[in-house]
Amino acid sequence: MKRYFKYVHVLVFLILIFTVFDIRYNPFQTDYVVMEPAAIEVSSTEDDLYKEIEQKKETYQQKPQNAYIDKVWKKTPGRNGLEVNVEETYQKMKEANKWDEDLLVFNETSPEVLLTDLPPAPIYRGHPDKKMVSFLINVSWGEEYIPEMLQILKDNQVKATFFIEGKWAQNNASLVKMIEEEGHLIGNHAYNHPDMAMLEKNDAYTQIEETNQILKTITGKQPKWFAPPSGSYKDETVETAAELEMETILWTVDTIDWKNPSVSVVVNRIQNNVHPGAMILMHPTQASTGALEQMITGIKEKGYKIGTVESLLSESR
């Protein structure tokens, strides 16, 4: 009987051994591999590089700027802010294995007040810190120069804004289509080049609306931008355009090409007066056509981009 108790004790002991230790482990199996615990990955937020990005990001971030009405320049667009995208920046710098401000990744943040939130007022320029300018080409004559201007713009990968008179558009629909097909922005230049400041409200409305309908029929697009002929307007003109959901556009730099200056005079006039946010007025004339390529080259050499009015007046940086 004692002998049986001895075997029972041995059996209980073996059961305890297999309970405490993993039964899958066979000490007699020669090819059994004991796995070491996996290394615990350090959280990126505890990484020194990540901490450095977090500490330095405020130096590089910029707050968005609201649109406002300037006493001189009237309606002025806002500008997006810059916020460091810490996660994407960390990934790029981690790959490079170093801190490098050239690898910073930014997100743009929108201002609270946009251009469209402001009451009606004319617009003379883009944001004064935006390194971009825009060509405004007012068209009510000069059709013989338009194909050459379009070719120069295309060769230099520049998009302009053409403000087209309604009556001229009726007589030159093929040129209007050509301008639109080249990717330029088309705006409204009234129907027959009136002095908008002298018109009654109903007449001003007709001038703008009739031209809108003509341009929409030709291009399929509703114009959003209105340039009063000769820059003549009164508050009621701007308010009338706003009722038609349009912004009134003027300029800050003038080629004065209608006086037939030499090419060098036009080029120097632009070079000496261009500035961030500038809107540069010209017409399809021999002077501006001859100077256009040099104007583009000079502006780009100063570090400016050239875009449409829509691009210039957007909040994007």
Short mmCIF file of C-alpha atoms in Angstrom, two decimals:
data_model
loop_
_atom_site.label_atom_id
_atom_site.label_comp_id
_atom_site.label_asym_id
_atom_site.label_seq_id
_atom_site.Cartn_x
_atom_site.Cartn_y
_atom_site.Cartn_z
CA MET A 1 0.00 0.00 0.00
CA LYS A 2 2.85 2.36 0.83
CA ARG A 3 4.35 1.55 -2.52
CA TYR A 4 1.17 2.84 -4.25
CA PHE A 5 1.25 6.06 -2.22
CA LYS A 6 4.81 6.58 -3.46
CA TYR A 7 3.61 6.46 -7.08
CA VAL A 8 0.71 8.81 -6.29
CA HIS A 9 3.14 11.38 -4.87
CA VAL A 10 5.28 11.18 -7.99
CA LEU A 11 2.22 11.64 -10.22
CA VAL A 12 1.03 14.69 -8.27
CA PHE A 13 4.51 16.17 -8.46
CA LEU A 14 4.59 15.76 -12.25
CA ILE A 15 1.14 17.35 -12.61
CA LEU A 16 2.34 20.36 -10.63
CA ILE A 17 5.45 20.66 -12.82
CA PHE A 18 3.39 20.69 -16.04
CA THR A 19 0.90 23.16 -14.54
CA VAL A 20 3.54 25.71 -13.54
CA PHE A 21 5.58 25.49 -16.77
CA ASP A 22 4.38 25.74 -20.37
CA ILE A 23 3.38 22.20 -21.34
CA ARG A 24 4.43 22.96 -24.90
CA TYR A 25 8.05 23.02 -23.73
CA ASN A 26 9.74 19.67 -24.18
CA PRO A 27 13.19 19.65 -22.57
CA PHE A 28 14.07 16.54 -24.50
CA GLN A 29 13.28 18.08 -27.93
CA THR A 30 16.59 19.15 -29.43
CA ASP A 31 15.17 21.63 -31.98
CA TYR A 32 13.02 23.60 -29.53
CA VAL A 33 13.76 27.34 -29.69
CA VAL A 34 13.20 29.50 -26.65
CA MET A 35 11.88 32.95 -27.79
CA GLU A 36 13.26 36.03 -26.11
CA PRO A 37 10.72 38.75 -25.14
CA ALA A 38 10.27 41.35 -27.94
CA ALA A 39 11.97 44.69 -27.35
CA ILE A 40 9.50 47.38 -26.29
CA GLU A 41 9.38 50.14 -28.94
CA VAL A 42 10.02 53.60 -27.55
CA SER A 43 7.10 55.98 -28.20
CA SER A 44 7.89 58.67 -30.78
CA THR A 45 6.74 61.29 -28.28
CA GLU A 46 9.57 60.22 -25.96
CA ASP A 47 12.15 60.46 -28.76
CA ASP A 48 14.65 63.34 -28.39
CA LEU A 49 14.14 64.41 -32.03
CA TYR A 50 10.37 64.50 -31.58
CA LYS A 51 10.78 66.60 -28.43
CA GLU A 52 13.09 68.98 -30.30
CA ILE A 53 10.49 69.50 -33.04
CA GLU A 54 7.81 70.19 -30.42
CA GLN A 55 10.07 72.68 -28.64
CA LYS A 56 11.10 74.58 -31.79
CA LYS A 57 7.84 74.57 -33.77
CA GLU A 58 6.60 77.88 -32.33
CA THR A 59 9.60 79.63 -33.90
CA TYR A 60 8.41 78.67 -37.37
CA GLN A 61 4.64 78.91 -37.03
CA GLN A 62 2.71 81.96 -38.21
CA LYS A 63 -0.81 83.00 -37.31
CA PRO A 64 -3.36 83.55 -40.10
CA GLN A 65 -4.19 87.16 -40.97
CA ASN A 66 -7.77 88.28 -41.46
CA ALA A 67 -9.05 90.13 -44.52
CA TYR A 68 -9.60 93.84 -43.83
CA ILE A 69 -10.48 97.16 -45.41
CA ASP A 70 -7.48 99.47 -45.70
CA LYS A 71 -7.98 103.24 -45.65
CA VAL A 72 -6.04 103.62 -48.90
CA TRP A 73 -6.09 100.22 -50.62
CA LYS A 74 -9.63 99.33 -49.57
CA LYS A 75 -10.60 95.65 -49.54
CA THR A 76 -7.53 93.53 -48.76
CA PRO A 77 -7.47 89.73 -48.67
CA GLY A 78 -6.30 87.78 -45.64
CA ARG A 79 -3.49 85.26 -45.58
CA ASN A 80 -3.31 81.69 -44.33
CA GLY A 81 -1.17 80.93 -41.31
CA LEU A 82 1.45 78.20 -41.05
CA GLU A 83 1.34 75.38 -38.52
CA VAL A 84 4.07 72.74 -38.20
CA ASN A 85 2.81 69.22 -38.88
CA VAL A 86 4.81 67.56 -36.11
CA GLU A 87 4.11 63.94 -37.10
CA GLU A 88 5.09 64.32 -40.76
CA THR A 89 8.09 66.47 -39.86
CA TYR A 90 9.25 63.84 -37.37
CA GLN A 91 9.03 61.08 -39.97
CA LYS A 92 11.09 63.08 -42.49
CA MET A 93 13.74 64.07 -39.96
CA LYS A 94 13.86 60.55 -38.53
CA GLU A 95 14.68 59.22 -42.00
CA ALA A 96 17.40 61.86 -42.33
CA ASN A 97 18.51 61.06 -38.76
CA LYS A 98 18.90 64.74 -37.87
CA TRP A 99 17.15 68.03 -37.12
CA ASP A 100 16.90 70.08 -40.31
CA GLU A 101 14.58 73.07 -40.64
CA ASP A 102 14.44 72.50 -44.41
CA LEU A 103 12.55 69.29 -43.66
CA LEU A 104 9.78 71.02 -41.71
CA VAL A 105 6.29 70.17 -43.00
CA PHE A 106 3.60 72.85 -42.68
CA ASN A 107 -0.18 72.93 -42.82
CA GLU A 108 -1.90 76.17 -43.82
CA THR A 109 -4.53 77.48 -41.42
CA SER A 110 -7.40 79.66 -42.58
CA PRO A 111 -8.14 83.13 -41.14
CA GLU A 112 -11.45 83.77 -39.44
CA VAL A 113 -12.37 86.72 -41.70
CA LEU A 114 -12.26 86.10 -45.46
CA LEU A 115 -12.45 88.56 -48.35
CA THR A 116 -16.04 87.48 -49.00
CA ASP A 117 -16.99 88.37 -45.41
CA LEU A 118 -16.20 92.06 -45.95
CA PRO A 119 -18.73 94.66 -47.14
CA PRO A 120 -18.54 95.89 -50.76
CA ALA A 121 -15.37 97.83 -51.57
CA PRO A 122 -12.96 97.93 -54.52
CA ILE A 123 -9.81 95.79 -54.52
CA TYR A 124 -6.52 97.33 -55.62
CA ARG A 125 -4.00 94.66 -54.62
CA GLY A 126 -3.38 91.28 -53.06
CA HIS A 127 -2.04 90.73 -49.57
CA PRO A 128 1.01 93.02 -49.08
CA ASP A 129 3.16 90.08 -47.92
CA LYS A 130 2.25 87.74 -50.76
CA LYS A 131 5.10 87.31 -53.25
CA MET A 132 2.76 87.14 -56.21
CA VAL A 133 1.51 89.63 -58.80
CA SER A 134 -1.24 89.52 -61.41
CA PHE A 135 -1.52 90.83 -64.97
CA LEU A 136 -4.81 92.59 -65.70
CA ILE A 137 -5.37 92.82 -69.46
CA ASN A 138 -8.36 95.06 -70.22
CA VAL A 139 -9.80 94.33 -73.66
CA SER A 140 -12.11 96.55 -75.69
CA TRP A 141 -9.83 96.85 -78.75
CA GLY A 142 -6.44 95.56 -79.92
CA GLU A 143 -7.54 92.12 -81.10
CA GLU A 144 -4.59 91.95 -83.52
CA TYR A 145 -2.17 91.66 -80.57
CA ILE A 146 -4.03 89.03 -78.54
CA PRO A 147 -2.73 85.87 -80.30
CA GLU A 148 0.88 87.00 -79.80
CA MET A 149 0.24 87.90 -76.15
CA LEU A 150 -1.31 84.49 -75.57
CA GLN A 151 1.69 82.76 -77.12
CA ILE A 152 4.14 84.69 -74.93
CA LEU A 153 2.11 83.89 -71.82
CA LYS A 154 1.99 80.22 -72.81
CA ASP A 155 5.73 80.04 -73.52
CA ASN A 156 6.43 81.49 -70.07
CA GLN A 157 3.76 79.41 -68.28
CA VAL A 158 1.93 82.46 -67.00
CA LYS A 159 -1.82 82.82 -66.45
CA ALA A 160 -3.35 86.28 -66.68
CA THR A 161 -6.78 87.83 -66.14
CA PHE A 162 -8.51 89.29 -69.21
CA PHE A 163 -11.27 91.80 -68.47
CA ILE A 164 -13.36 91.79 -71.63
CA GLU A 165 -15.89 94.33 -72.85
CA GLY A 166 -19.27 92.81 -73.70
CA LYS A 167 -19.66 94.47 -77.10
CA TRP A 168 -16.12 93.46 -78.10
CA ALA A 169 -16.81 89.88 -76.98
CA GLN A 170 -19.87 89.71 -79.25
CA ASN A 171 -17.72 90.65 -82.22
CA ASN A 172 -14.72 88.50 -81.26
CA ALA A 173 -16.18 85.34 -79.75
CA SER A 174 -13.43 83.16 -81.23
CA LEU A 175 -10.73 85.19 -79.45
CA VAL A 176 -12.67 85.01 -76.18
CA LYS A 177 -12.80 81.21 -76.55
CA MET A 178 -9.09 81.15 -77.34
CA ILE A 179 -8.32 83.11 -74.15
CA GLU A 180 -10.49 80.79 -72.06
CA GLU A 181 -9.06 77.62 -73.63
CA GLU A 182 -5.54 78.77 -72.75
CA GLY A 183 -6.58 78.69 -69.09
CA HIS A 184 -6.69 82.41 -68.41
CA LEU A 185 -9.29 83.98 -66.14
CA ILE A 186 -11.98 86.06 -67.85
CA GLY A 187 -13.58 89.03 -66.13
CA ASN A 188 -16.19 91.66 -66.97
CA HIS A 189 -15.23 95.08 -68.39
CA ALA A 190 -18.80 96.44 -68.84
CA TYR A 191 -20.66 96.39 -72.15
CA ASN A 192 -19.46 99.41 -74.13
CA HIS A 193 -16.77 101.12 -72.04
CA PRO A 194 -18.95 103.69 -70.23
CA ASP A 195 -17.91 105.99 -67.39
CA MET A 196 -19.44 103.89 -64.61
CA ALA A 197 -19.23 106.76 -62.11
CA MET A 198 -21.72 108.72 -64.22
CA LEU A 199 -24.32 105.94 -64.60
CA GLU A 200 -27.53 105.51 -62.65
CA LYS A 201 -27.82 102.24 -60.77
CA ASN A 202 -30.13 100.57 -63.32
CA ASP A 203 -27.81 101.44 -66.19
CA ALA A 204 -24.77 100.21 -64.29
CA TYR A 205 -26.56 96.96 -63.52
CA THR A 206 -27.41 96.49 -67.20
CA GLN A 207 -23.82 97.16 -68.29
CA ILE A 208 -22.48 94.47 -65.98
CA GLU A 209 -25.26 91.89 -66.26
CA GLU A 210 -25.50 92.03 -70.08
CA THR A 211 -21.75 91.48 -70.36
CA ASN A 212 -21.96 88.58 -67.91
CA GLN A 213 -24.56 86.89 -70.10
CA ILE A 214 -22.47 87.36 -73.26
CA LEU A 215 -19.32 85.98 -71.66
CA LYS A 216 -21.17 83.06 -70.09
CA THR A 217 -22.72 82.18 -73.44
CA ILE A 218 -19.27 82.07 -75.04
CA THR A 219 -17.27 80.38 -72.25
CA GLY A 220 -19.92 78.58 -70.22
CA LYS A 221 -18.62 80.27 -67.07
CA GLN A 222 -20.13 83.02 -64.93
CA PRO A 223 -17.68 85.93 -64.43
CA LYS A 224 -16.87 86.77 -60.80
CA TRP A 225 -14.61 89.79 -61.31
CA PHE A 226 -15.50 93.25 -62.62
CA ALA A 227 -13.05 95.94 -63.80
CA PRO A 228 -14.71 99.33 -64.39
CA PRO A 229 -13.50 100.99 -67.64
CA SER A 230 -10.74 103.55 -67.02
CA GLY A 231 -11.00 102.70 -63.31
CA SER A 232 -13.98 105.05 -62.98
CA TYR A 233 -16.50 104.06 -60.29
CA LYS A 234 -18.54 105.27 -57.35
CA ASP A 235 -19.71 103.38 -54.27
CA GLU A 236 -22.97 102.51 -56.01
CA THR A 237 -20.97 100.87 -58.83
CA VAL A 238 -19.20 98.57 -56.40
CA GLU A 239 -22.45 97.79 -54.58
CA THR A 240 -24.16 96.94 -57.88
CA ALA A 241 -21.36 94.52 -58.77
CA ALA A 242 -21.64 92.97 -55.30
CA GLU A 243 -25.37 92.38 -55.87
CA LEU A 244 -24.31 90.32 -58.87
CA GLU A 245 -21.88 88.43 -56.60
CA MET A 246 -18.85 90.09 -58.16
CA GLU A 247 -15.77 91.83 -56.78
CA THR A 248 -14.61 95.16 -58.27
CA ILE A 249 -10.97 95.11 -59.38
CA LEU A 250 -8.61 98.06 -59.86
CA TRP A 251 -4.78 98.14 -59.97
CA THR A 252 -1.59 99.37 -58.30
CA VAL A 253 0.86 99.37 -61.24
CA ASP A 254 0.03 100.78 -64.70
CA THR A 255 1.94 100.21 -67.93
CA ILE A 256 0.24 103.31 -69.40
CA ASP A 257 0.60 101.44 -72.68
CA TRP A 258 -2.22 103.37 -74.35
CA LYS A 259 0.22 106.27 -74.73
CA ASN A 260 2.39 104.08 -76.99
CA PRO A 261 5.59 104.21 -74.92
CA SER A 262 8.72 102.33 -75.98
CA VAL A 263 9.31 98.78 -74.80
CA SER A 264 12.11 99.89 -72.47
CA VAL A 265 9.85 102.49 -70.83
CA VAL A 266 7.17 99.87 -70.13
CA VAL A 267 9.69 97.35 -68.77
CA ASN A 268 11.36 99.91 -66.49
CA ARG A 269 8.00 101.19 -65.30
CA ILE A 270 7.07 97.69 -64.13
CA GLN A 271 10.50 96.82 -62.72
CA ASN A 272 10.59 100.01 -60.66
CA ASN A 273 7.08 99.71 -59.26
CA VAL A 274 6.32 96.01 -58.82
CA HIS A 275 5.63 94.96 -55.23
CA PRO A 276 4.08 92.03 -53.31
CA GLY A 277 0.41 91.71 -54.21
CA ALA A 278 0.68 94.07 -57.20
CA MET A 279 -2.02 94.13 -59.86
CA ILE A 280 -0.45 95.28 -63.13
CA LEU A 281 -2.69 96.93 -65.73
CA MET A 282 -2.12 96.60 -69.46
CA HIS A 283 -4.01 96.35 -72.74
CA PRO A 284 -3.47 94.41 -75.98
CA THR A 285 -1.16 97.07 -77.43
CA GLN A 286 2.06 96.99 -79.40
CA ALA A 287 3.94 98.39 -76.39
CA SER A 288 2.77 95.80 -73.86
CA THR A 289 3.02 92.93 -76.33
CA GLY A 290 6.61 93.89 -77.13
CA ALA A 291 7.50 94.28 -73.44
CA LEU A 292 5.58 91.30 -72.08
CA GLU A 293 8.35 88.70 -72.09
CA GLN A 294 10.85 91.07 -70.49
CA MET A 295 8.26 92.04 -67.89
CA ILE A 296 7.71 88.38 -67.00
CA THR A 297 11.44 87.67 -66.79
CA GLY A 298 12.12 90.71 -64.60
CA ILE A 299 9.25 89.95 -62.25
CA LYS A 300 10.33 86.33 -61.81
CA GLU A 301 13.92 87.37 -61.20
CA LYS A 302 12.68 89.46 -58.28
CA GLY A 303 11.22 86.28 -56.77
CA TYR A 304 7.55 86.86 -57.58
CA LYS A 305 5.06 84.35 -58.89
CA ILE A 306 2.58 85.53 -61.52
CA GLY A 307 -1.01 84.32 -61.25
CA THR A 308 -4.60 85.20 -61.97
CA VAL A 309 -6.57 87.65 -59.86
CA GLU A 310 -8.32 84.66 -58.29
CA SER A 311 -4.97 83.14 -57.24
CA LEU A 312 -3.58 86.45 -56.04
CA LEU A 313 -6.60 87.26 -53.89
CA SER A 314 -6.90 83.82 -52.32
CA GLU A 315 -5.72 83.28 -48.73
CA SER A 316 -3.15 80.68 -49.85
CA ARG A 317 0.47 81.63 -49.31
#
